[in-house]
mmCIF file of C-alpha atoms and ligand atoms in Angstrom:
data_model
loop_
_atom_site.group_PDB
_atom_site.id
_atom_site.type_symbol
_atom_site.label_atom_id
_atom_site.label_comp_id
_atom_site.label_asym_id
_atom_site.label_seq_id
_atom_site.Cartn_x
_atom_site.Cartn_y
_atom_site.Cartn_z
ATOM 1 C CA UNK A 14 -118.313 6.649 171.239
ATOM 2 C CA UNK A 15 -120.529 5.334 173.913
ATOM 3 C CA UNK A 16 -120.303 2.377 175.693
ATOM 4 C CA UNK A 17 -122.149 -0.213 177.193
ATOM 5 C CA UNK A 18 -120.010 -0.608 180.094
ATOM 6 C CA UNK A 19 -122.147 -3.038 182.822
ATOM 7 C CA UNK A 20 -125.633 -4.550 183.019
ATOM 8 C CA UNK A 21 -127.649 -5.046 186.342
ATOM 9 C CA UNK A 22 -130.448 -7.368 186.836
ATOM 10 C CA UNK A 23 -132.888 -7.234 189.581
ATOM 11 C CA UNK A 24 -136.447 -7.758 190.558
ATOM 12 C CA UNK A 25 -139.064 -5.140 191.103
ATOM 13 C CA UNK A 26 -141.795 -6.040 194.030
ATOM 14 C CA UNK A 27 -143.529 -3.470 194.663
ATOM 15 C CA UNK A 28 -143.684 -3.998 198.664
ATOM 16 C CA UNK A 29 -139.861 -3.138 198.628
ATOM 17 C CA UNK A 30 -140.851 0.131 197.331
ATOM 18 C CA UNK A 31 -143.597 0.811 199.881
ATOM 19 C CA UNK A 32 -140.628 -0.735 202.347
ATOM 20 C CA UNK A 33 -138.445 1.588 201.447
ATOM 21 C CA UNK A 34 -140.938 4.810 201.599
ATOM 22 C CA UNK A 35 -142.507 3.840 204.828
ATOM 23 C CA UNK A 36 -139.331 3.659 206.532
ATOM 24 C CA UNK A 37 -139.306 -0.141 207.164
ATOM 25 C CA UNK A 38 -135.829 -1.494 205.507
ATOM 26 C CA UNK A 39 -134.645 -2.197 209.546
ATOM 27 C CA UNK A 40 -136.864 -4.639 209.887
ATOM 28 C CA UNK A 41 -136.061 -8.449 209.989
ATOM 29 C CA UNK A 42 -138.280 -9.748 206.842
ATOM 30 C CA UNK A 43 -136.923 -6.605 204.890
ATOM 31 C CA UNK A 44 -133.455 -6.347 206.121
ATOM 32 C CA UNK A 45 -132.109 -9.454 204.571
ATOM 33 C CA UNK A 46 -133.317 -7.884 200.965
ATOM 34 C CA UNK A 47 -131.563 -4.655 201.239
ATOM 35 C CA UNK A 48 -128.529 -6.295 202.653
ATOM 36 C CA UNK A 49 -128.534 -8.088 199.150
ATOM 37 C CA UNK A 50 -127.856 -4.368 197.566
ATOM 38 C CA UNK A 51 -125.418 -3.074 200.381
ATOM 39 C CA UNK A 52 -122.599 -3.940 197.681
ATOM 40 C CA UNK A 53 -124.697 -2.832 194.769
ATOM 41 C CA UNK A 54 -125.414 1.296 195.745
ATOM 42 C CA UNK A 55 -121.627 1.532 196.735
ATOM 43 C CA UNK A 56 -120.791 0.181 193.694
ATOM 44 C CA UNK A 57 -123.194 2.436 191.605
ATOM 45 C CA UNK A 58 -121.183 5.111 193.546
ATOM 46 C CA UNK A 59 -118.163 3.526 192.204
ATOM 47 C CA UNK A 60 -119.228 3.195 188.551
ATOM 48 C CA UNK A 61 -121.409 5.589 188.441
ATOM 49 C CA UNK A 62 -123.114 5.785 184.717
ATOM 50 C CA UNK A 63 -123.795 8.179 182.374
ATOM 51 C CA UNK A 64 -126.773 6.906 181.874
ATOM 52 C CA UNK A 65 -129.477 3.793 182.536
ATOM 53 C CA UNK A 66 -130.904 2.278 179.343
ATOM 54 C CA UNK A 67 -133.682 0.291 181.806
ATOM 55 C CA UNK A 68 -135.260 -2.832 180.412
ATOM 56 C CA UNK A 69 -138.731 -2.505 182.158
ATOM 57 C CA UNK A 70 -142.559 -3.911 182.282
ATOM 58 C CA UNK A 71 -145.611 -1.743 182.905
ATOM 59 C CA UNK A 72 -148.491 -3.273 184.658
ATOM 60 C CA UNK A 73 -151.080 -1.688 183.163
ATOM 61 C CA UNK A 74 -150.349 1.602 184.974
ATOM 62 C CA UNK A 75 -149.002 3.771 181.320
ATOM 63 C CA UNK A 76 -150.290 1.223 179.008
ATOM 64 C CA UNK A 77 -153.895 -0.825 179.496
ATOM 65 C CA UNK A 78 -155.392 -3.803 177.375
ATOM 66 C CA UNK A 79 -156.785 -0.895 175.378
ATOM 67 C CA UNK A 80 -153.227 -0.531 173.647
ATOM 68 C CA UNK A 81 -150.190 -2.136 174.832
ATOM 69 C CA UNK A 82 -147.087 -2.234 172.717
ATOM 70 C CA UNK A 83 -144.483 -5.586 172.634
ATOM 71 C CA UNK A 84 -140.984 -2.912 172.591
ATOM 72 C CA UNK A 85 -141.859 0.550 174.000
ATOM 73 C CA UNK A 86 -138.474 3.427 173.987
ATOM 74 C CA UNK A 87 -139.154 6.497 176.522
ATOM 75 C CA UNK A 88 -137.727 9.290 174.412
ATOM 76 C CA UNK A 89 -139.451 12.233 176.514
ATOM 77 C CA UNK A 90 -136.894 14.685 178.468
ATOM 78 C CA UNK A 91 -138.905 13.420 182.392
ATOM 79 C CA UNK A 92 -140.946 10.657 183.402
ATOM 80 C CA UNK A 93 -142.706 10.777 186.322
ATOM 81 C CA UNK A 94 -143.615 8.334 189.162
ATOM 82 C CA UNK A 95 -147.237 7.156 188.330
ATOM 83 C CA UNK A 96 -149.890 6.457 191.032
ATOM 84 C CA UNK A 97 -150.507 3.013 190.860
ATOM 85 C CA UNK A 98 -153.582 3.581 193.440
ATOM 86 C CA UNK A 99 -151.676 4.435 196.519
ATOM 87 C CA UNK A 100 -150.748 8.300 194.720
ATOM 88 C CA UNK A 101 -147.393 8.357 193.256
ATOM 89 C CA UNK A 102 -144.408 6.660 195.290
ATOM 90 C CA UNK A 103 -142.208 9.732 196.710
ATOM 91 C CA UNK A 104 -139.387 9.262 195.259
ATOM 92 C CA UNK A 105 -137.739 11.924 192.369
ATOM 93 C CA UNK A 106 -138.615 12.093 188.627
ATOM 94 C CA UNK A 107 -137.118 10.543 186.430
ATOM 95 C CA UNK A 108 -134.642 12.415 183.403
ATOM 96 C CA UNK A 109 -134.898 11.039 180.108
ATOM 97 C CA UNK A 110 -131.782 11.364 177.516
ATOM 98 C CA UNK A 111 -134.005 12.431 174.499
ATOM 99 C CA UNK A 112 -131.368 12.621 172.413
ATOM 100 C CA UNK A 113 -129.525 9.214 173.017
ATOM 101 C CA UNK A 114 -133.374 7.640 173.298
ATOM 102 C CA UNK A 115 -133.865 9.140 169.422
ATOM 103 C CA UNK A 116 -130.710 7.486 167.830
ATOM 104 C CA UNK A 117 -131.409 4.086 169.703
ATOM 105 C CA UNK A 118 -134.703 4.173 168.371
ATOM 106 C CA UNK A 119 -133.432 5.303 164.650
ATOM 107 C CA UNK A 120 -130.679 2.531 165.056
ATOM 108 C CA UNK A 121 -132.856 -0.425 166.062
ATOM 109 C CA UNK A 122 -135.769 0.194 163.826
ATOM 110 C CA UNK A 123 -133.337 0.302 161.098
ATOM 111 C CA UNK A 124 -131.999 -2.920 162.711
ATOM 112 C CA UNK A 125 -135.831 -4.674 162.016
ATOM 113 C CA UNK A 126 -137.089 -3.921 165.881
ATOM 114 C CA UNK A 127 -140.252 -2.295 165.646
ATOM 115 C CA UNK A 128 -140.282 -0.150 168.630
ATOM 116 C CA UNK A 129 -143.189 1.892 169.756
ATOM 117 C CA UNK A 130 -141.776 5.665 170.486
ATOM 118 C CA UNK A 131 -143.358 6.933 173.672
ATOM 119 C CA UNK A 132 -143.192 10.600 174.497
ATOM 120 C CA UNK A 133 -145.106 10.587 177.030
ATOM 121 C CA UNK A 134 -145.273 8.066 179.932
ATOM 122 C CA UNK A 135 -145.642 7.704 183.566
ATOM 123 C CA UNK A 136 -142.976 5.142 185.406
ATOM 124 C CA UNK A 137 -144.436 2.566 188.047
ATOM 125 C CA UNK A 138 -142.946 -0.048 189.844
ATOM 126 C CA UNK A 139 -141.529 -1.736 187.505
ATOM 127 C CA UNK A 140 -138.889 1.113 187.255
ATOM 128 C CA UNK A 141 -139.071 2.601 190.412
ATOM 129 C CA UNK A 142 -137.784 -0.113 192.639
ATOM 130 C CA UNK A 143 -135.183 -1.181 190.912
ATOM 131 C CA UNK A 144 -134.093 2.363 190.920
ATOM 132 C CA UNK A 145 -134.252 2.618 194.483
ATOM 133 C CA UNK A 146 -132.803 -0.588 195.264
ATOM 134 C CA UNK A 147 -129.708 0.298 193.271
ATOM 135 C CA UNK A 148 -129.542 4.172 194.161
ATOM 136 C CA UNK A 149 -131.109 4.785 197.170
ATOM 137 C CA UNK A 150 -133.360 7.636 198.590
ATOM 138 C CA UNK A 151 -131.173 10.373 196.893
ATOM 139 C CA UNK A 152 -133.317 13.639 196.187
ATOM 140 C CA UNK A 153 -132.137 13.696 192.638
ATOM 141 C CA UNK A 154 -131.335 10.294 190.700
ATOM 142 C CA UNK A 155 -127.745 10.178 189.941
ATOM 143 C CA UNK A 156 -128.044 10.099 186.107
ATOM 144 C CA UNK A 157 -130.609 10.004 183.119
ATOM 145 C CA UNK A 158 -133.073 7.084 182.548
ATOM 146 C CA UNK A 159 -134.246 6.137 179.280
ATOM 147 C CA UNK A 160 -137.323 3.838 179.928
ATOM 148 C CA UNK A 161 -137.817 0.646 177.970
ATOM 149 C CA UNK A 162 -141.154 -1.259 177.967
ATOM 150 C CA UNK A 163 -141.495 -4.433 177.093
ATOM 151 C CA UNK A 164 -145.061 -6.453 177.037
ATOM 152 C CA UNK A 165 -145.095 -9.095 179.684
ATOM 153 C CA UNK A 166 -148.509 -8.874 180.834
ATOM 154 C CA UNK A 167 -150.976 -9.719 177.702
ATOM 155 C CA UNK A 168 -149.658 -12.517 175.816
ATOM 156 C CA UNK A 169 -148.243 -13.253 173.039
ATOM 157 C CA UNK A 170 -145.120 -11.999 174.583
ATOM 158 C CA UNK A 171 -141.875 -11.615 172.608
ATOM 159 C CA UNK A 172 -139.716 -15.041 173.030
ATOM 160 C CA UNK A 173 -136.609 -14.787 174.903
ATOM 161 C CA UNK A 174 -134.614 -15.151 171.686
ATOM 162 C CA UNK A 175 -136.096 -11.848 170.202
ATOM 163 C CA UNK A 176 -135.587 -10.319 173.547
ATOM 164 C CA UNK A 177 -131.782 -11.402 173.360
ATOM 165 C CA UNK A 178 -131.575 -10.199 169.451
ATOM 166 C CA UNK A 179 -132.894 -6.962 170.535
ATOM 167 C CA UNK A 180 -129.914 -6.493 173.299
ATOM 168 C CA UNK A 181 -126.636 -7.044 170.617
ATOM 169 C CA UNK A 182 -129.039 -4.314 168.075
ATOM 170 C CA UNK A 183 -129.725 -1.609 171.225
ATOM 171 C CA UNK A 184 -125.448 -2.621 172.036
ATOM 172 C CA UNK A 185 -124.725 -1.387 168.331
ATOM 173 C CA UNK A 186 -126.915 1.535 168.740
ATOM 174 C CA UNK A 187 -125.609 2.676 172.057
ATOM 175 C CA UNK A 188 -121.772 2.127 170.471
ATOM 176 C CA UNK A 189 -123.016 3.978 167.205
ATOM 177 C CA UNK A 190 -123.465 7.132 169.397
ATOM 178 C CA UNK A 191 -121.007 9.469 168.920
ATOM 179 C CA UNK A 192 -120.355 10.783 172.536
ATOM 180 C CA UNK A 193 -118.329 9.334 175.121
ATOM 181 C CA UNK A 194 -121.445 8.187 177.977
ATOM 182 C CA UNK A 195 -120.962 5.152 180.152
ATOM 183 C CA UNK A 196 -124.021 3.079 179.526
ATOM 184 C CA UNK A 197 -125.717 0.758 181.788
ATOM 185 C CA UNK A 198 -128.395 -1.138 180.784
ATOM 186 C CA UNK A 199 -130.297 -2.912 183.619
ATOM 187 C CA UNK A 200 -132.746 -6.215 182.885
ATOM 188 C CA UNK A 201 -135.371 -6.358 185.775
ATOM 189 C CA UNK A 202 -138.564 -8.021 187.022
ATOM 190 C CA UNK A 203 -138.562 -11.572 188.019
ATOM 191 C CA UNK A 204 -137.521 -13.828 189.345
ATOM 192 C CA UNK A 205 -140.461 -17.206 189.553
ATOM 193 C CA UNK A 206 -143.640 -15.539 191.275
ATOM 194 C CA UNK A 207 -147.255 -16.269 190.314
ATOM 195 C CA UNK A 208 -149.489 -14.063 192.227
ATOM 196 C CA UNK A 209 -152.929 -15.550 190.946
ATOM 197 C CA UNK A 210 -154.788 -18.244 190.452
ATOM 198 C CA UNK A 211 -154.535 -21.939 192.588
ATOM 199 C CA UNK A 212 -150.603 -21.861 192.270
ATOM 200 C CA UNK A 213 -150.158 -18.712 193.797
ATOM 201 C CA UNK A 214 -147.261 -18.088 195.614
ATOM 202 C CA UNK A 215 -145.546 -20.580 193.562
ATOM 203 C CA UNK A 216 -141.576 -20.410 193.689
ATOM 204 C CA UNK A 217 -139.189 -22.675 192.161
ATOM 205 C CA UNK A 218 -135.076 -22.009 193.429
ATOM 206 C CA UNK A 219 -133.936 -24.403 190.805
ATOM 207 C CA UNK A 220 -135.289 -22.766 187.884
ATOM 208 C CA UNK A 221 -133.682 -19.172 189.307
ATOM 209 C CA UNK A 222 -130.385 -20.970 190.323
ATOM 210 C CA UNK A 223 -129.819 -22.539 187.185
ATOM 211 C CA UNK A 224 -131.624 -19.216 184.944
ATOM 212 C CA UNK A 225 -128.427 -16.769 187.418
ATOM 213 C CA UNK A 226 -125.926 -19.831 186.287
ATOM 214 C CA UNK A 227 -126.778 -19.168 183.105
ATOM 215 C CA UNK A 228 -126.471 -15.581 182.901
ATOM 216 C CA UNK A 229 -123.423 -16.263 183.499
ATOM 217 C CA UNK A 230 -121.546 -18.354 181.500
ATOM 218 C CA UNK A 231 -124.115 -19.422 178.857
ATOM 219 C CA UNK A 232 -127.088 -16.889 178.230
ATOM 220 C CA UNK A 233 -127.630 -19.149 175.128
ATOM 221 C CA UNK A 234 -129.243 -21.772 176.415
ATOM 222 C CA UNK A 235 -131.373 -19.472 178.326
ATOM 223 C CA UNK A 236 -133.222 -17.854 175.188
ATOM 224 C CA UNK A 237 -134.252 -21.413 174.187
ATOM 225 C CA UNK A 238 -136.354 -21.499 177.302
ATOM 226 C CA UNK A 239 -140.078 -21.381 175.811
ATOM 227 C CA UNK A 240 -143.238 -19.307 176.985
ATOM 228 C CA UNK A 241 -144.689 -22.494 178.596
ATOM 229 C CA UNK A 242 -141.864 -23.361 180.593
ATOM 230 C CA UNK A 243 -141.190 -20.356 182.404
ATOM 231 C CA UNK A 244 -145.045 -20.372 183.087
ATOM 232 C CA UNK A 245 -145.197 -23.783 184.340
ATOM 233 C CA UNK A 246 -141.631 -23.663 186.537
ATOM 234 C CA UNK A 247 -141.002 -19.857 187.719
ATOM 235 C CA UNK A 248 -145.224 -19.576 187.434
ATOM 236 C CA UNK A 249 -146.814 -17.060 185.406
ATOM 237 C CA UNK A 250 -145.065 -14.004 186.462
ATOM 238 C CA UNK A 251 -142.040 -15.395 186.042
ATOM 239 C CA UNK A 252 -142.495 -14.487 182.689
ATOM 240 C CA UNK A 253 -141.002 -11.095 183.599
ATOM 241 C CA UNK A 254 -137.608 -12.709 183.642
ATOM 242 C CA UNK A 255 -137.531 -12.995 179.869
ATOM 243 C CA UNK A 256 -136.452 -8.986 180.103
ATOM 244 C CA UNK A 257 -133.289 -9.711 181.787
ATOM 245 C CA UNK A 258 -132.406 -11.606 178.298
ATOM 246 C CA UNK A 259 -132.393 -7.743 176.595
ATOM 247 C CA UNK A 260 -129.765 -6.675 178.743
ATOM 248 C CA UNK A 261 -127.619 -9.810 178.991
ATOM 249 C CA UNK A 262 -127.820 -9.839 174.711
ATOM 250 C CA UNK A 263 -126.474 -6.208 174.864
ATOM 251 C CA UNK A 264 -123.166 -7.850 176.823
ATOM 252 C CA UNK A 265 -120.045 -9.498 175.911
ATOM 253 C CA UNK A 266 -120.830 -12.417 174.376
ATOM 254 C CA UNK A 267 -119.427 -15.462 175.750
ATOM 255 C CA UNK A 268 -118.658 -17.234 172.415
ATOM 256 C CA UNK A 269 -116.827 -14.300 170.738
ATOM 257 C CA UNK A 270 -114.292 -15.621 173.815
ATOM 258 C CA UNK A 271 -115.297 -12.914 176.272
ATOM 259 C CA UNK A 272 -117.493 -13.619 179.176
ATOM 260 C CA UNK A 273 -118.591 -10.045 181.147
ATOM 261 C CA UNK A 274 -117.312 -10.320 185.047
ATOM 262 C CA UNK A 275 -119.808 -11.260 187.696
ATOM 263 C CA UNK A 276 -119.399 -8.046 190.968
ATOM 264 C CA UNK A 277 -122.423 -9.414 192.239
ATOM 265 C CA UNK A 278 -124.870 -11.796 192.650
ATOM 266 C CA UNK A 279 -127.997 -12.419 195.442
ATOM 267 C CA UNK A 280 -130.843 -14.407 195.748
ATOM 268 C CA UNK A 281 -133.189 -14.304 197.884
ATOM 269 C CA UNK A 282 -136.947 -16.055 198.785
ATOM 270 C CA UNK A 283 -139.287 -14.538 199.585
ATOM 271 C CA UNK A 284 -140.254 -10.677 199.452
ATOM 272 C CA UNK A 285 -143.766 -10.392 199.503
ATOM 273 C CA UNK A 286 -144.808 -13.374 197.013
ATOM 274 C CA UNK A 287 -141.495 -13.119 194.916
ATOM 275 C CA UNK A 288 -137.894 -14.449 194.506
ATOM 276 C CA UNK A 289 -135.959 -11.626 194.709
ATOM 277 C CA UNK A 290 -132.765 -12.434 191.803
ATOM 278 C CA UNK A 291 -130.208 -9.907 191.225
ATOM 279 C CA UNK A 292 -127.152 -9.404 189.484
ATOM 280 C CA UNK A 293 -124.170 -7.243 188.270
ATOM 281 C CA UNK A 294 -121.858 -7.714 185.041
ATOM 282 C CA UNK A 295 -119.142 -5.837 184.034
ATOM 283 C CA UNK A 296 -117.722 -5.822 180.344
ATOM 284 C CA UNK A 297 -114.478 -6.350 180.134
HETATM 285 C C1 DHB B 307 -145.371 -8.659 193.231
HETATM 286 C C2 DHB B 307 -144.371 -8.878 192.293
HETATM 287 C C3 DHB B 307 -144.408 -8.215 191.061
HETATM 288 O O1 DHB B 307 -143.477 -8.396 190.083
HETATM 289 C C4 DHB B 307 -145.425 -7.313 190.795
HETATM 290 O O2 DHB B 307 -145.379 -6.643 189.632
HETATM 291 C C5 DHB B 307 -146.421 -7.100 191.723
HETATM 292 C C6 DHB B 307 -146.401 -7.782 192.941
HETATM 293 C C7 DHB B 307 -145.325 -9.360 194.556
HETATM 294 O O3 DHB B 307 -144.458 -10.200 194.797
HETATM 295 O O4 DHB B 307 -146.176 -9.060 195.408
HETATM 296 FE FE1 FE B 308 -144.082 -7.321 188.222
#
């Protein structure tokens, strides 16, 4: 049987991407980030996965306002790096797990998730950095990705109670597989960021301190967080955090007496107009 064995969370900025492939992670503003994931690519080494079930947003790079679906599964064998205007970020393709991808998607539709089954995609930031951040500059990545979109960008946006549902259904799917593959599944984007309009630049550390508390010891209380809330106190890109609620639901559940471990945790402000949040849980 599979397993869901950990769950990372980070954030995605671009600009540590373009850090990362223009050689710059020495320098002072960019250092103190990737210090935050020294711990985190030795311990990928450590625990190294099977595969990544990666809880993602596209910014209108694969999807546009012309069609943009709420849940999107990746069930394609390769995904590449997309060119988000600067041609594609260099780092390697990504592998699918077409096969694991298919009985997800059979076992959470059945579970009253409408997913949207993309077979074809292109992956941008939003996957990419947190790939790099938690892997490195390898010329291969380490293990299969299977890609999952969710809408953040055009409202409405799923609630972070549907996005924690959907985590315990994509847990039972992964543990209804019937092979033996460590399974991480990563939450990412956030943390508070707004990069438009007259609060731009907006960053509130309370609202992330308290949001990584929760994670913790009472994810609960974080799905009752509502749309309006994370748009007025982590601005309106901090919507993106709502993801990490997919992966945390797809943990050990704190009230059926088992809290997951906290390996890691950082927090950082700023990286280009974000607070960088990240985060590693281990099932027991
Ligand atoms: C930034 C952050 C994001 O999440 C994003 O998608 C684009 C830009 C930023 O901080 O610049
Ligand atoms: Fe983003």
């Amino acid at each position: 049987m599979a397993k869901i064995t950990a769950s990372v969370y980070t954030s995605h900025v671009p600009a540590i991407g373009a850090a990362l492939d223009l050689g710059k992670t020495a320098e002072p503003y960019w250092k103190t980030v990737f210090d935050g994931y020294e711990f985190s690519k030795q311990w990928e080494k450590d625990n190294k996965p099977d595969v990544v079930f990666l809880v993602f947003n596209d910014h209108a790079t694969a999807f546009s306002l012309d069609m943009i679906p709420t849940f999107a599964i990746g069930t394609a064998a390769e995904f590449m790096p997309a060119d988000e205007g600067w041609g594609p970020r260099p780092v390697p393709k990504v592998i699918g797990h077409p096969e694991l991808a298919a009985h997800i998607a059979q076992s959470v539709i059945q579970s009253d998730f409408d997913l949207t089954i993309v077979n074809k995609m292109d992956v941008d930031h939003g996957l990419t950095v947190p790939m790099s951040l938690m892997f490195g500059q390898p010329k291969e990545w380490p293990c299969p990705v299977i890609p999952f979109a969710v809408n953040v960008v055009q409202y409405p946006v799923p609630s972070g109670q549907r996005c924690f549902m959907l985590g315990k259904a994509i847990r039972k799917a992964v543990e209804s597989y019937d092979q033996p593959l460590k399974v991480q599944i990563w939450g990412t984007g956030g943390m508070s960021h707004q990069l438009q309009g007259p609060r731009a630049g907006l960053i509130n550390k309370d609202f992330d301190k308290k949001f990584l508390d929760g994670m913790v010891s009472d994810p609960e209380s974080l799905t009752r967080i509502q749309h309006i809330d994370y748009i007025r106190e982590a601005g309106s890109e901090g919507i993106e955090t709502v993801m990490w609620l997919i992966a945390r639901g797809a943990m050990d559940d704190v009230n059926g007496g088992k809290a997951p471990t906290m390996r890691h945790r950082f927090y950082h402000v700023p990286a280009s107009n974000t607070a960088v949040g990240h985060m590693i849980l281990e099932n027991n």
